[in-house]
Each structure stands twice: as C-alpha cells, then as structure tokens.
GROMACS .gro file of C-alpha atoms in nm:
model
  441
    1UNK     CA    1   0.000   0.000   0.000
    2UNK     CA    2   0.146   0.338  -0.093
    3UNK     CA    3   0.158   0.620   0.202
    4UNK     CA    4   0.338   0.973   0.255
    5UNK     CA    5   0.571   1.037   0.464
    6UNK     CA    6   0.605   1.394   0.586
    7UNK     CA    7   0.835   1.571   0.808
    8UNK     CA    8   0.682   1.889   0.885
    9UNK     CA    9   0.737   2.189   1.104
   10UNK     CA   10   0.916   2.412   0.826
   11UNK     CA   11   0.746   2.712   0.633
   12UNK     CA   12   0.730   2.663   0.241
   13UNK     CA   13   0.767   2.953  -0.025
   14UNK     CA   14   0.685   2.957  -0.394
   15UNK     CA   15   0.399   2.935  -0.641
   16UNK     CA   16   0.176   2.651  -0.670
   17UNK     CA   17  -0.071   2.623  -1.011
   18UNK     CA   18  -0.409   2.461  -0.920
   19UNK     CA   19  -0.541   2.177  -1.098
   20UNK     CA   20  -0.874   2.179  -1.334
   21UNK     CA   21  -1.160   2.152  -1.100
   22UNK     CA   22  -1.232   1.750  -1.055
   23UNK     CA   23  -1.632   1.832  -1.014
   24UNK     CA   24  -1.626   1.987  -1.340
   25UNK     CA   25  -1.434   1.756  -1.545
   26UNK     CA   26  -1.714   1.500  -1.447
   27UNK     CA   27  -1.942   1.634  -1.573
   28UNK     CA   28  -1.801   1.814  -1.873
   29UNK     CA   29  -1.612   1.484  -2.010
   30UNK     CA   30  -1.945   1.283  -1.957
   31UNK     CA   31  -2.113   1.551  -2.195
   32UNK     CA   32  -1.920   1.452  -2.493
   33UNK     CA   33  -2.210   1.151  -2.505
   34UNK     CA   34  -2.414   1.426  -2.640
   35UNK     CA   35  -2.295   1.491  -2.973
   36UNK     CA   36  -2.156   1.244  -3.239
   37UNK     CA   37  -1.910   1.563  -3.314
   38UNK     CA   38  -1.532   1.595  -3.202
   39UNK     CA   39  -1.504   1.793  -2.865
   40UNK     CA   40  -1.184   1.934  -2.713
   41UNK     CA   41  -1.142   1.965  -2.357
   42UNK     CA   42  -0.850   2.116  -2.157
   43UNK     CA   43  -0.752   2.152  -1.827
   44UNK     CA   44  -0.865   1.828  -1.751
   45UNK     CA   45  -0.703   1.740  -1.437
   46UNK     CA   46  -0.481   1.442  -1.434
   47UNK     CA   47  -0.645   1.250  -1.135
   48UNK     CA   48  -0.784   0.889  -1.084
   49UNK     CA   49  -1.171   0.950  -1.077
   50UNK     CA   50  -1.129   1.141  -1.379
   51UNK     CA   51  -0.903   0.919  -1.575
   52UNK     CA   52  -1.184   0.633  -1.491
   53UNK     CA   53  -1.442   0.812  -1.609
   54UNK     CA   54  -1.183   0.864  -1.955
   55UNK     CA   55  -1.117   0.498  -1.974
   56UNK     CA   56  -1.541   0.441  -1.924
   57UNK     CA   57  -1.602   0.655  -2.215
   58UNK     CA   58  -1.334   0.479  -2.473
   59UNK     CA   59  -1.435   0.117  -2.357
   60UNK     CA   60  -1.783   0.247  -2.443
   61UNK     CA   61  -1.658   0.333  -2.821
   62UNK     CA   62  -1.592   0.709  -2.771
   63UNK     CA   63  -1.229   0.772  -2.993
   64UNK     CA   64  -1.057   0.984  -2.735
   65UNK     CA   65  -0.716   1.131  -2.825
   66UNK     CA   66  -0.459   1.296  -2.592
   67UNK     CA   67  -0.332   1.591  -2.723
   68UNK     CA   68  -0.144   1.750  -2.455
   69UNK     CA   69  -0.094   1.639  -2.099
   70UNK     CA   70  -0.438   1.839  -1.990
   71UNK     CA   71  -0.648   1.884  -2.342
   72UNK     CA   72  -0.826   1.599  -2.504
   73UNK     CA   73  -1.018   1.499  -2.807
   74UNK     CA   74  -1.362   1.304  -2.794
   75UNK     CA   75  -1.536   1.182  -3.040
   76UNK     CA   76  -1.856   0.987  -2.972
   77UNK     CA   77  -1.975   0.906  -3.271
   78UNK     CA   78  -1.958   0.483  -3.243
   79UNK     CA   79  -2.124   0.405  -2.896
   80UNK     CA   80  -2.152   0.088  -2.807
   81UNK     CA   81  -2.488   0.016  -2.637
   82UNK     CA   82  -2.422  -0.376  -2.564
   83UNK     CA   83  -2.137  -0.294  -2.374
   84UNK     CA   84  -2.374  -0.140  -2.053
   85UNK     CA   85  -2.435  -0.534  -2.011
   86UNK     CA   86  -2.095  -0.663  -1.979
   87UNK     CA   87  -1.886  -0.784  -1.671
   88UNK     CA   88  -1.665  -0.524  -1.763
   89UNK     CA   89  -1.877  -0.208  -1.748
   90UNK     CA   90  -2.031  -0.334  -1.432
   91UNK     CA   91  -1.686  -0.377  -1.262
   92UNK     CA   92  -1.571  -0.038  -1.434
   93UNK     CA   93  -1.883   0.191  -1.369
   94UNK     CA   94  -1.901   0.049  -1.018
   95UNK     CA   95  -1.586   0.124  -0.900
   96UNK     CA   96  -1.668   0.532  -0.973
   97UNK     CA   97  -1.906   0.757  -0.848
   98UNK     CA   98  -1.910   0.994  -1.109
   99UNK     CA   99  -2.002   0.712  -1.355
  100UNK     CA  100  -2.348   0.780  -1.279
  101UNK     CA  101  -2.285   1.147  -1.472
  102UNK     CA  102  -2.305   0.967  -1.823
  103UNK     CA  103  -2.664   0.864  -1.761
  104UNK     CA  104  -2.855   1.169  -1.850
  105UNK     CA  105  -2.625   1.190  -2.184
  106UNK     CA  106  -2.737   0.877  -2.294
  107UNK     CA  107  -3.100   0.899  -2.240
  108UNK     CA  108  -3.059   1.191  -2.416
  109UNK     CA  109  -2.904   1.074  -2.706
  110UNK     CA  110  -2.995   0.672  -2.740
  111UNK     CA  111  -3.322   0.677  -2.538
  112UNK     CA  112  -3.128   0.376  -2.312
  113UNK     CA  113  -2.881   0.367  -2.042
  114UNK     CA  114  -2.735   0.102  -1.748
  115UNK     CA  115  -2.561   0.188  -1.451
  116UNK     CA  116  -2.376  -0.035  -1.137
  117UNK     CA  117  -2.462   0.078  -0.838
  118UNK     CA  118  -2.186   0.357  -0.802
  119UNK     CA  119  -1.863   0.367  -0.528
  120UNK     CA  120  -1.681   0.634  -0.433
  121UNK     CA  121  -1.588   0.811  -0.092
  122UNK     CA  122  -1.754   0.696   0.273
  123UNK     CA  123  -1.844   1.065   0.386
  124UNK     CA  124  -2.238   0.873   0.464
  125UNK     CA  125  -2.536   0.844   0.244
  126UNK     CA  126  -2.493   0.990  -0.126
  127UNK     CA  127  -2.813   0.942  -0.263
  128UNK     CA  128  -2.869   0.926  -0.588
  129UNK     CA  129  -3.248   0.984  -0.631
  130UNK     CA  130  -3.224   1.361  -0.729
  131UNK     CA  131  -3.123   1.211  -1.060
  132UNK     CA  132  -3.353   0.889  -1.112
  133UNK     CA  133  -3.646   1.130  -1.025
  134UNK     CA  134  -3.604   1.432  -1.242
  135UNK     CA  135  -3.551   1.134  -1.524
  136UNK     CA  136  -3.883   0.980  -1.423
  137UNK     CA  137  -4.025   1.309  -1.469
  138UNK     CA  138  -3.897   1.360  -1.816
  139UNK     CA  139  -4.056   1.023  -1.905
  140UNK     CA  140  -3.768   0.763  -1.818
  141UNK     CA  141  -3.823   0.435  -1.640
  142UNK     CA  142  -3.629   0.269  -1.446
  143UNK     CA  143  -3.578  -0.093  -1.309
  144UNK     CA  144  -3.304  -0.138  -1.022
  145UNK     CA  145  -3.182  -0.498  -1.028
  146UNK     CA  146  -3.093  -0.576  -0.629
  147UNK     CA  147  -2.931  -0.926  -0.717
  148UNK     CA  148  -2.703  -0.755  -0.973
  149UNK     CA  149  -2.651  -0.360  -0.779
  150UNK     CA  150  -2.778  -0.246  -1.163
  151UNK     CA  151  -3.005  -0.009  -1.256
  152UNK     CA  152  -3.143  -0.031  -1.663
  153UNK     CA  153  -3.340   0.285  -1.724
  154UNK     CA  154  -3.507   0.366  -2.048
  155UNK     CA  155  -3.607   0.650  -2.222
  156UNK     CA  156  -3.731   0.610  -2.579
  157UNK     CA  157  -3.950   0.919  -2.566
  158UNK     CA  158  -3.835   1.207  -2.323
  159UNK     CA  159  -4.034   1.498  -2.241
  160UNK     CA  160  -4.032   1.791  -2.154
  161UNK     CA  161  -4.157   1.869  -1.781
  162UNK     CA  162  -4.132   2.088  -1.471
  163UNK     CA  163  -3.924   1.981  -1.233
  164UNK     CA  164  -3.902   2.078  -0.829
  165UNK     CA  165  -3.564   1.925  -0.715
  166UNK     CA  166  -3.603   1.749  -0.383
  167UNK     CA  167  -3.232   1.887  -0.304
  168UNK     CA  168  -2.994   2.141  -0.499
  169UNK     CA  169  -2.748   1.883  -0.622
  170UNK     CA  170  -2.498   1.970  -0.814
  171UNK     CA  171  -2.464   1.590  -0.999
  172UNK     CA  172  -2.829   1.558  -0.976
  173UNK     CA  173  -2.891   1.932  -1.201
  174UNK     CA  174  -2.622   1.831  -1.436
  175UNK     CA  175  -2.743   1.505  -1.483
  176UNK     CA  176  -3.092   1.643  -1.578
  177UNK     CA  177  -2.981   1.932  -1.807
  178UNK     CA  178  -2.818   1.703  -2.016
  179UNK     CA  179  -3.091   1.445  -2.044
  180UNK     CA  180  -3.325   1.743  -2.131
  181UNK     CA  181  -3.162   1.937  -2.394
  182UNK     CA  182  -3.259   1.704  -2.621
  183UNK     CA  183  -3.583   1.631  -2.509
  184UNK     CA  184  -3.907   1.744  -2.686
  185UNK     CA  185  -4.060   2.042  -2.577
  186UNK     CA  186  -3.965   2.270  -2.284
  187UNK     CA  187  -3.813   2.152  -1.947
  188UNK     CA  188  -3.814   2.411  -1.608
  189UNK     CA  189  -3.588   2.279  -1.332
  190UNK     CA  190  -3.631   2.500  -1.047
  191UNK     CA  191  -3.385   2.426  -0.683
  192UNK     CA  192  -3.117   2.374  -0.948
  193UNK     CA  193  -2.817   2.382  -0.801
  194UNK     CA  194  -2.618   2.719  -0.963
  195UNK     CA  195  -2.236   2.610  -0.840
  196UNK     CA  196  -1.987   2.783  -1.093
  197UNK     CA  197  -1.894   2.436  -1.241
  198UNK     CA  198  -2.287   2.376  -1.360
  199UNK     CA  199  -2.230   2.740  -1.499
  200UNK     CA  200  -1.977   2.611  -1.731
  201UNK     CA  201  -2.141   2.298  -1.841
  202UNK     CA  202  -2.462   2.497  -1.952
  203UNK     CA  203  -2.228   2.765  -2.127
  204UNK     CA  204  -2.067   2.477  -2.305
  205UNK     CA  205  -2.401   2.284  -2.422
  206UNK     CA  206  -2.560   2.655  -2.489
  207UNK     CA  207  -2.209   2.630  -2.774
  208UNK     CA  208  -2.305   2.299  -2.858
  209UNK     CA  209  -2.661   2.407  -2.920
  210UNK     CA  210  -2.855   2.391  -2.679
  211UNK     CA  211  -3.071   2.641  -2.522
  212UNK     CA  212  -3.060   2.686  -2.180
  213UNK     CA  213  -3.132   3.031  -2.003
  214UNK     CA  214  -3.180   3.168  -1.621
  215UNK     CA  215  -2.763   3.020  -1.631
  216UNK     CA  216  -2.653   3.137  -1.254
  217UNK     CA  217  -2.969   3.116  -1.120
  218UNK     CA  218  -3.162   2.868  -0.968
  219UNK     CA  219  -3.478   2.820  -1.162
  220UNK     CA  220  -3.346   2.677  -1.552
  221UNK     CA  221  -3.526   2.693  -1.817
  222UNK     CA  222  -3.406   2.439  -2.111
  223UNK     CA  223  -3.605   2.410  -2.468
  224UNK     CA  224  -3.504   2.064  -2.656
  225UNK     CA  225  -3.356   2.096  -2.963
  226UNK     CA  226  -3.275   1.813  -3.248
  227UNK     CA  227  -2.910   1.801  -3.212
  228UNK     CA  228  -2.617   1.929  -3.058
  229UNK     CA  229  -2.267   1.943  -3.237
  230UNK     CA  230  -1.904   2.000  -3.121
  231UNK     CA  231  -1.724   2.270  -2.962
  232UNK     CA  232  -1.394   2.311  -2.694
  233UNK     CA  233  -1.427   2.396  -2.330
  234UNK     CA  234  -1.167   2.472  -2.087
  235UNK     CA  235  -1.188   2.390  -1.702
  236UNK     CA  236  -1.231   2.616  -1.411
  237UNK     CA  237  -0.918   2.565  -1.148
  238UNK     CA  238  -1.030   2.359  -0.905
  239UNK     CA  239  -1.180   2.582  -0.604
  240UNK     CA  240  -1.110   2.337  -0.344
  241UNK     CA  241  -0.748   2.306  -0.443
  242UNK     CA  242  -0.755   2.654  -0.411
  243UNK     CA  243  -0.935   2.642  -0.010
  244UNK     CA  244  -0.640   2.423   0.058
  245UNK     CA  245  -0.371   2.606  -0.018
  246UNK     CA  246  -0.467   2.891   0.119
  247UNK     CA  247  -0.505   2.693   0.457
  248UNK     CA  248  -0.147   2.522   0.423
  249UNK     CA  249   0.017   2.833   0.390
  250UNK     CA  250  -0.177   2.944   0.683
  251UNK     CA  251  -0.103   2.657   0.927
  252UNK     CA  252   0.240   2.640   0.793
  253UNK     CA  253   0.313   2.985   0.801
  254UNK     CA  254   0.455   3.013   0.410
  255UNK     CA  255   0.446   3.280   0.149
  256UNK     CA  256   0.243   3.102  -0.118
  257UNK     CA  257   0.132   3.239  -0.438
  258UNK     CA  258  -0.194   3.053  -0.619
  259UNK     CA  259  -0.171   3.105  -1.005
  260UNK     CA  260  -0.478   3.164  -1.206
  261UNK     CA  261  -0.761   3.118  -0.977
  262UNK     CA  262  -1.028   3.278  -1.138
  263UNK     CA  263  -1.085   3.484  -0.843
  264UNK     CA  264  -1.432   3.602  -0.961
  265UNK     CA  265  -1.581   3.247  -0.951
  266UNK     CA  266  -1.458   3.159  -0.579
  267UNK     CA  267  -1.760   3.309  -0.463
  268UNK     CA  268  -1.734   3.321  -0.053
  269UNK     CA  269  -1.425   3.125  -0.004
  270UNK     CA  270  -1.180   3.392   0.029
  271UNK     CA  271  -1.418   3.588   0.254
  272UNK     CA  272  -1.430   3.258   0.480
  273UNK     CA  273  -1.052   3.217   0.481
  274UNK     CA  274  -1.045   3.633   0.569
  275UNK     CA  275  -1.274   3.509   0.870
  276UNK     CA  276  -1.009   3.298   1.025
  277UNK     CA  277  -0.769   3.611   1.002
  278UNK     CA  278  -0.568   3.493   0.697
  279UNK     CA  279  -0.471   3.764   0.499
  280UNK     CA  280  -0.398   3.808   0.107
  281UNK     CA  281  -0.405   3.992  -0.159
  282UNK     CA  282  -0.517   3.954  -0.515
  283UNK     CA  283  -0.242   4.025  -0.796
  284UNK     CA  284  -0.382   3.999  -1.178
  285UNK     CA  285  -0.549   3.663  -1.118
  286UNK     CA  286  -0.272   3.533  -0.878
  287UNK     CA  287  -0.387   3.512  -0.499
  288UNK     CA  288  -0.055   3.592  -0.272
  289UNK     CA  289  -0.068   3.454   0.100
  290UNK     CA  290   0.224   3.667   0.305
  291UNK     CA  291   0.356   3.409   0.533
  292UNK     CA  292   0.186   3.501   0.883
  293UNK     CA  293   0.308   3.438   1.225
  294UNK     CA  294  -0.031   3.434   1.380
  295UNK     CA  295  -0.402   3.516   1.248
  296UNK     CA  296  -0.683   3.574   1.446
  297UNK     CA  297  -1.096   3.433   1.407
  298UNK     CA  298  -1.345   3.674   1.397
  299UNK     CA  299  -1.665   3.694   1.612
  300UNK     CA  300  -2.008   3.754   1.530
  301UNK     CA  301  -2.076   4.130   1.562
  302UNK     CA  302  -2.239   4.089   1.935
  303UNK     CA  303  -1.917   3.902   2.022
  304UNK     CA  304  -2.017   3.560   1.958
  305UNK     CA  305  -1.808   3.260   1.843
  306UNK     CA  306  -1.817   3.195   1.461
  307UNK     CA  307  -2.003   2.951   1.275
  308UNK     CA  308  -1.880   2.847   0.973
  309UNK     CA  309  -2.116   2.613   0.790
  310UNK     CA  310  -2.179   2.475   0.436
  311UNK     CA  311  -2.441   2.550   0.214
  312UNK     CA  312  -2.568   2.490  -0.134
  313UNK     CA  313  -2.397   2.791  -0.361
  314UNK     CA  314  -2.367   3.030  -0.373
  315UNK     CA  315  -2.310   2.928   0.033
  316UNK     CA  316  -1.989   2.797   0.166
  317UNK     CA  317  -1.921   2.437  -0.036
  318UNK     CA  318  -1.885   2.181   0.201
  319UNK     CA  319  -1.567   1.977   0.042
  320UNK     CA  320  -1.381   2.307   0.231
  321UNK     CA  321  -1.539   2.258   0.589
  322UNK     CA  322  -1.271   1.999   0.665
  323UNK     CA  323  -0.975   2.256   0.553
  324UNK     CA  324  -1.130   2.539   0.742
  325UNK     CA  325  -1.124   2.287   1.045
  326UNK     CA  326  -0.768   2.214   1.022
  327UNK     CA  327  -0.654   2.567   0.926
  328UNK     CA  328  -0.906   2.654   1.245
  329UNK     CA  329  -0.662   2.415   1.492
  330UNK     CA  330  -0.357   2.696   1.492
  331UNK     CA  331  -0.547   2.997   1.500
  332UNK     CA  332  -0.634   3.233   1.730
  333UNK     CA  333  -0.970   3.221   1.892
  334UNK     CA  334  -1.246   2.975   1.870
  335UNK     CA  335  -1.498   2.847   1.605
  336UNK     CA  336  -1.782   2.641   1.544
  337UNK     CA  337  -1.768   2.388   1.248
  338UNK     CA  338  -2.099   2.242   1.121
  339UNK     CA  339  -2.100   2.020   0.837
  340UNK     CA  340  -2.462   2.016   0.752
  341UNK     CA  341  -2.492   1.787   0.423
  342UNK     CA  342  -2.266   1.466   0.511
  343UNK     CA  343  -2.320   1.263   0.869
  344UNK     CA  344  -2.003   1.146   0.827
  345UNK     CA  345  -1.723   1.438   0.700
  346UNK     CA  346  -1.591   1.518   1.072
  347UNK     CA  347  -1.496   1.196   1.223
  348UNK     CA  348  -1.136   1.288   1.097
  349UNK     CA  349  -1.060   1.487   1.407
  350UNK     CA  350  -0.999   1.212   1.609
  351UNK     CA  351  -0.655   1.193   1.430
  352UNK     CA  352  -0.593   1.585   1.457
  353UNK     CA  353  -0.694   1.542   1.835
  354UNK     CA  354  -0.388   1.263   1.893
  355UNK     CA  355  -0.169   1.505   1.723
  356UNK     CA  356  -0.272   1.761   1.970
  357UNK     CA  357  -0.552   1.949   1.835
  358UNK     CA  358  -0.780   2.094   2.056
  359UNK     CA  359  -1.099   2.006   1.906
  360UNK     CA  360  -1.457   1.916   2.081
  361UNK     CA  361  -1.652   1.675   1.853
  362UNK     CA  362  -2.012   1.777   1.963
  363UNK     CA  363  -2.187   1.512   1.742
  364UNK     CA  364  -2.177   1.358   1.369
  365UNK     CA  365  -2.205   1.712   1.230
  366UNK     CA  366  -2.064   1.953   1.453
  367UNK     CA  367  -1.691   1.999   1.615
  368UNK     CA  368  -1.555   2.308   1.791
  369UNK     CA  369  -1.209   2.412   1.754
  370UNK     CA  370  -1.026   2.580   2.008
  371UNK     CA  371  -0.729   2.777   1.819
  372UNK     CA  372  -0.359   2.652   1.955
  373UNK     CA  373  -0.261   3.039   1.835
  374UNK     CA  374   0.072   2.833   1.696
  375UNK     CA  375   0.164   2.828   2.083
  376UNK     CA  376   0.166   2.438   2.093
  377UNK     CA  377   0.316   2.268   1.744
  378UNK     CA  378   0.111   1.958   1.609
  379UNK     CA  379   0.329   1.660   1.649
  380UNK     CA  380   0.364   1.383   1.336
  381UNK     CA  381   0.139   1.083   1.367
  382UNK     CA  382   0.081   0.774   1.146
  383UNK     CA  383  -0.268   0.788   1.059
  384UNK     CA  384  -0.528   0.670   0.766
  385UNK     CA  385  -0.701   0.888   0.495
  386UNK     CA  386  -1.089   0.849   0.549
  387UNK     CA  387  -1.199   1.034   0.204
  388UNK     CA  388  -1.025   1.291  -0.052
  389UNK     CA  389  -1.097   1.575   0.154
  390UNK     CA  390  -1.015   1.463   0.489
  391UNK     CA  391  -0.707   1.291   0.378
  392UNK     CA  392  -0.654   1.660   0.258
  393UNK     CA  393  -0.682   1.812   0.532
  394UNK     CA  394  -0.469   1.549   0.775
  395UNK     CA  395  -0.192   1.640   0.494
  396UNK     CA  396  -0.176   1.989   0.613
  397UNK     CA  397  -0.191   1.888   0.927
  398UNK     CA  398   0.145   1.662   0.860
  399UNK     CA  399   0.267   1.966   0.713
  400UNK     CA  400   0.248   2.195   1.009
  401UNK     CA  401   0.331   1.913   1.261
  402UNK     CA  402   0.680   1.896   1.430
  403UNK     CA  403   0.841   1.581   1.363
  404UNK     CA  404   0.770   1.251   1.086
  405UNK     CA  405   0.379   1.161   1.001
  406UNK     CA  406   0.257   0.915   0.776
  407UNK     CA  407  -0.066   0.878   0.619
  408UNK     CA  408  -0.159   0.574   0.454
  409UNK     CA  409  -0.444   0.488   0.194
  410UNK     CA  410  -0.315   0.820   0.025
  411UNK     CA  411  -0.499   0.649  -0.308
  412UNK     CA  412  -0.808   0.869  -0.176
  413UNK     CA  413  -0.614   1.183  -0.168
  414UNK     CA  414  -0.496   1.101  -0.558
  415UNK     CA  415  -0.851   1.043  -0.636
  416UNK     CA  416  -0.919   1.446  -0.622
  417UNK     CA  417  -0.574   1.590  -0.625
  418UNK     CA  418  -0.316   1.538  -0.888
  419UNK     CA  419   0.028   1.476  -0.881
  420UNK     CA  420   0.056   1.637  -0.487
  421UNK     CA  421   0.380   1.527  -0.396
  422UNK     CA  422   0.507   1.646  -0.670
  423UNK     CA  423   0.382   1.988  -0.623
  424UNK     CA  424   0.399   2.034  -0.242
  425UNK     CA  425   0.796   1.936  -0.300
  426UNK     CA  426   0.822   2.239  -0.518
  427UNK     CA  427   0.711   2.473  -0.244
  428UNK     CA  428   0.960   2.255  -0.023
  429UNK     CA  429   0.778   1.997   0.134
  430UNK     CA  430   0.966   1.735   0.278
  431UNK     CA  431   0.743   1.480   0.177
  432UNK     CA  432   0.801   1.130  -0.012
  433UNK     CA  433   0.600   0.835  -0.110
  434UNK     CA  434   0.721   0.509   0.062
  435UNK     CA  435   0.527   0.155   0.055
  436UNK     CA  436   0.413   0.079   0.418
  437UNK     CA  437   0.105  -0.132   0.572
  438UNK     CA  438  -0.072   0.035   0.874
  439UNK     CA  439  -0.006  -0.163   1.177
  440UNK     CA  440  -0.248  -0.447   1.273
  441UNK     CA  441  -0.263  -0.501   0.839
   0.00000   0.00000   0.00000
C-alpha cells in the first residue's frame, strides 16, 4: 500500500498552479455523449476519478485522443450500447461515483442507459435519487436490479416537464440538463443547483446548441432541440485546491502564491478564509498569502463565536469545511464547524486530536475548535485517509506538525488531487511516497 511520509514543522515559499476543478471535469467529459461531433477539452485534471471516467467513455466506443498532458479529443460518434451489459462495465462503472454522470447523456441521445450501483468516498449516504427522479419526470423508467446492484433505465421518448428538485445537487442538475436538452418540448428545473462548475457545463451545451437560459440562477429553463454538435471547453481551477492552499500556507506559516484562480468564480471562499484572520491579496489573477506568524478568528458582531457552515452555492461548499477545520486548529480564537450535508465528513478529528488538536466533537455534524494560536506545534502521527478531503486536510496537518507523520491509503487523496507530492515538493515539502502497511494489516 502506498503512504506519505512527511516531516513537517518548516514554512514553504513559492507558487503553486491549481489543478482543473475534478467536479467539473465530471461532468463536462461525460457531456461529450451528447454529440456524435469531435469535442476538445482542456484543463482536464490528471487525477484517478477522472481518468476512470476517460477509460469508461473509450471502452464504451468514444475515440478519445490525448493531445497535450491536460487537453483531449472526444469523439462519440460509435457508442456501443451492448457494452452497458458486460462484466466489464459493471466492474468499471461500479468502482466510480461519477459514472453515474453519463446517464442523462445517454437517455438523451440513445433513449437507453445502465448503470452499477456507483462507489466512491464513505463521507455517509450519497443518494442518488435527485437524478432517477427528475428522469422519471422527463418520461424515463427505471428498473433497479438488487441481485445484480444495476439499474437499466429507459427512455425512448423524453419529455419535456417541470421539475421541483427534492435537493440542490450539483450531480443531480447536471445530470438532468443534459438528459433534457434534447428532449421534446420545454423543461423548467427550479432548486437547481447554480455552483460555478454547472455554470460552465450549460455555457458549453448553450455552444453545442442547446438552449438553456436563467444560467446562474436557480430556476433553468431548457427548450429541446434536435441536435447538438461540437465545440472546446476549458476547465475552471479547481476551487477546493484553491481552499487548501490557502489553509497550508496558513497553518504552515509560508508565502504562497496561487496562479490563475479565477478569483471572480470563488464566490465566498476567500471571505471565509479572511474570517479565520488569513490575509492576502489579489495580484492579476494570482492570490498571494504573506507568510503570517499568527491570524486571528473573527466573532459575530455581538461578540459571539463563529459559525462556519456549508451551504448549497452560492453558500460555503462543504468539500472546504474539513480545511477550514484544520486551518481553524492553529489559530487564534475559537470556532464552530458544522458540516450540515454529510453525517459522516468530521470523524477525521480524532486523528488531529492525537496530534494535539484541541478540538470538541459535539456530534456527527458539529466539532468546535479551540485555536492553539501556533503556541503548541502539532506533532507527526501515522494515521489513515478516510476520504479525498479529509485525507486533505490530515496532509496539512502533517505539514504543520513537528516531527515525521505518515498517512496511509493516500490512493483517496490522488482520487481528487493530482500529482501532490510532486507539487507540495516544489514549495519545499519534505514529503516522499514510501510503501508501508498500517499496523495491525
């Protein structure tokens, strides 16, 4: 099994590109189903979910061509529909959560899809019925099969409709937009999620074609069309890469400079980093983080302890409530973490706690952190990566931490963020990949 090892304690300095957001690619590479046309992607980010999703596609009969190390070509013009009954696409499409982003596509398109009952991170329940219910409601039917974990769905004759989302999800909206822009007649989603990411995939299929207005908003409006051709799209950064940087230079006290950000897309995360006391400053499109001896939460106005919680957008995402946790521990001052949409997210801390966080886990949703002020250092720990973004966050922890960590299943961190080692050695990390079993493995 392959794990870091980190010996922390020392500020880093440089500049530090982040990757094509992850969220986006998903659902961007999956619309490529749409059109029989060639589409060119870049800024794809070089990570395992998304390279799954890649392979899906060109096992499914989509050409797919590499053209640089982040741009692609696809072009889906030879699908093959048998394939959503074989062994293979069941072990494939199972193994992936964002799999289930290709099933809107090919209702739209082929009137028939098949999907395995989708993995992916243990952060709780991840339902998926946002998305089997807005297809229901644009005509599809589907059949689960319990003895195989498969769901067939089909979806010779898709309708327009109006559709009230039981929850904003992001996956869920996507999913539905592109089963309905090539349905007949008109289809209203309103609770549509409105995250940046969902932004870009309606701006792209608006390119393609389609016609899609009230973009930003959270009540869509989408009128079917025929067909929908080719174009190129080019990824956001990835926002949460973003979060976490600006927390690691933070809690390690480094002068960091994030290239490219996009800044007018981050919505409320710098705000919520400003809240902790972290200071920066925007150059061009570059954020700079001065490194900071010590930084400070802010109250409520009446005086107050801070709640930071997460929300649909344009509210705080919640794949950042675990970095604003651990960027929390060496602050100054207290603050309330509540992780509203996973029952799961927080049970991380226990492992910041034996490094010598002081943390209060009030229950499955909420923790308190009670700022160290950097007067106590964390000390290095061998511990296990939970999910992407906890095994984030206990990576920034290992960072700040006086002496040698090690963090093993580190093949969840690699599922969201690419080539880290890599990256973090540039800024001078001392960390390395070694081969090592837990103990008690």
């Amino acid at each position: 099994m392959n794990a870091f090892e980190i010996y922390g304690g020392k500020p880093l300095k440089g500049e530090i590109v982040p990757q094509g957001a992850k969220n986006e690619a998903l659902q961007i590479i999956s619309a490529v189903l749409l059109t029989a046309e060639k589409m060119t992607i870049s800024n794809i980010p070089d990570i395992k979910d998304v390279n799954k999703l890649i392979d899906l596609l060109a096992a499914m009969g989509v050409e797919v061509n590499r053209i640089s190390d982040d741009t692609y070509e696809f072009e889906a013009k030879n699908i093959n529909i048998d394939y959503f009954q074989s062994e293979e696409f069941k072990k494939k499409g199972g193994s992936l959560r964002g799999s289930i982003m290709i099933v809107g596509p090919l209702l739209a398109r082929f009137g028939k899809a098949a999907i395995p009952k989708p993995g992916g991170d243990k952060i709780g329940r991840r339902r998926l019925d946002t998305h089997f219910l807005g297809f229901e409601k644009l005509g599809a039917k589907f059949v689960y099969d319990a003895e195989n974990h498969f769901f067939n769905v089909d979806a010779t004759q898709l309708k327009g409709t109006y559709i009230l989302l039981d929850e904003a999800s992001v996956t869920g909206t996507a999913n539905i937009v592109m089963a309905a822009v090539l349905a007949k007649g008109v289809t209203t989603i309103y609770n549509a999620a409105c995250e940046p990411y969902l932004q870009q995939l309606c701006k792209m299929l608006n390119r393609m074609g389609a016609k899609i207005s009230g973009i930003g908003s959270n009540l869509l409006t989408i009128e079917g069309v025929e067909k929908l051709g080719g174009t190129s799209h080019k990824m956001l950064p990835d926002m949460i890469e973003i979060g976490s940087f600006i927390g690691l230079a933070a809690m390690t006290g480094s002068e960091i400079t994030i290239k490219d950000v996009c800044f007018q897309e981050l919505g409320i995360i710098p705000s919520v980093f400003s809240r902790l006391g972290i200071k920066f400053e925007l150059r061009g499109d570059d954020i700079f983080i001065p490194a900071q001896e010590n930084y400070e939460i802010d109250t409520f106005i009446d005086g107050s302890i801070l709640t930071i919680s997460d929300a649909p957008w344009p509210g705080f995402t919640p794949d950042l409530l675990s970095i604003v946790l651990v960027t929390a521990i060496q602050a100054k001052g207290n603050v309330l973490i509540h992780q509203k949409m996973f029952e799961s997210r927080l049970f991380f801390v226990d492992k910041l706690i034996d490094m010598g966080a002081q943390i209060i886990l009030c229950d499955p949703h909420r923790a308190t952190v009670i700022g160290l002020n950097k007067q106590n250092k964390l000390r290095g720990i061998e511990m296990t990566s939970p999910d992407i973004r906890a095994g984030v966050s206990l990576l920034i922890a290992a960072l700040s931490a006086q002496g040698k960590s090690v963090i093993y299943n580190i093949e969840q961190i690699e599922r969201g963020y690419q080539h880290i080692e890599e990256r973090l050695k540039a800024l001078g990390a001392d960390i390395r990949r070694v081969e090592a079993q837990p103990a008690g493995h």
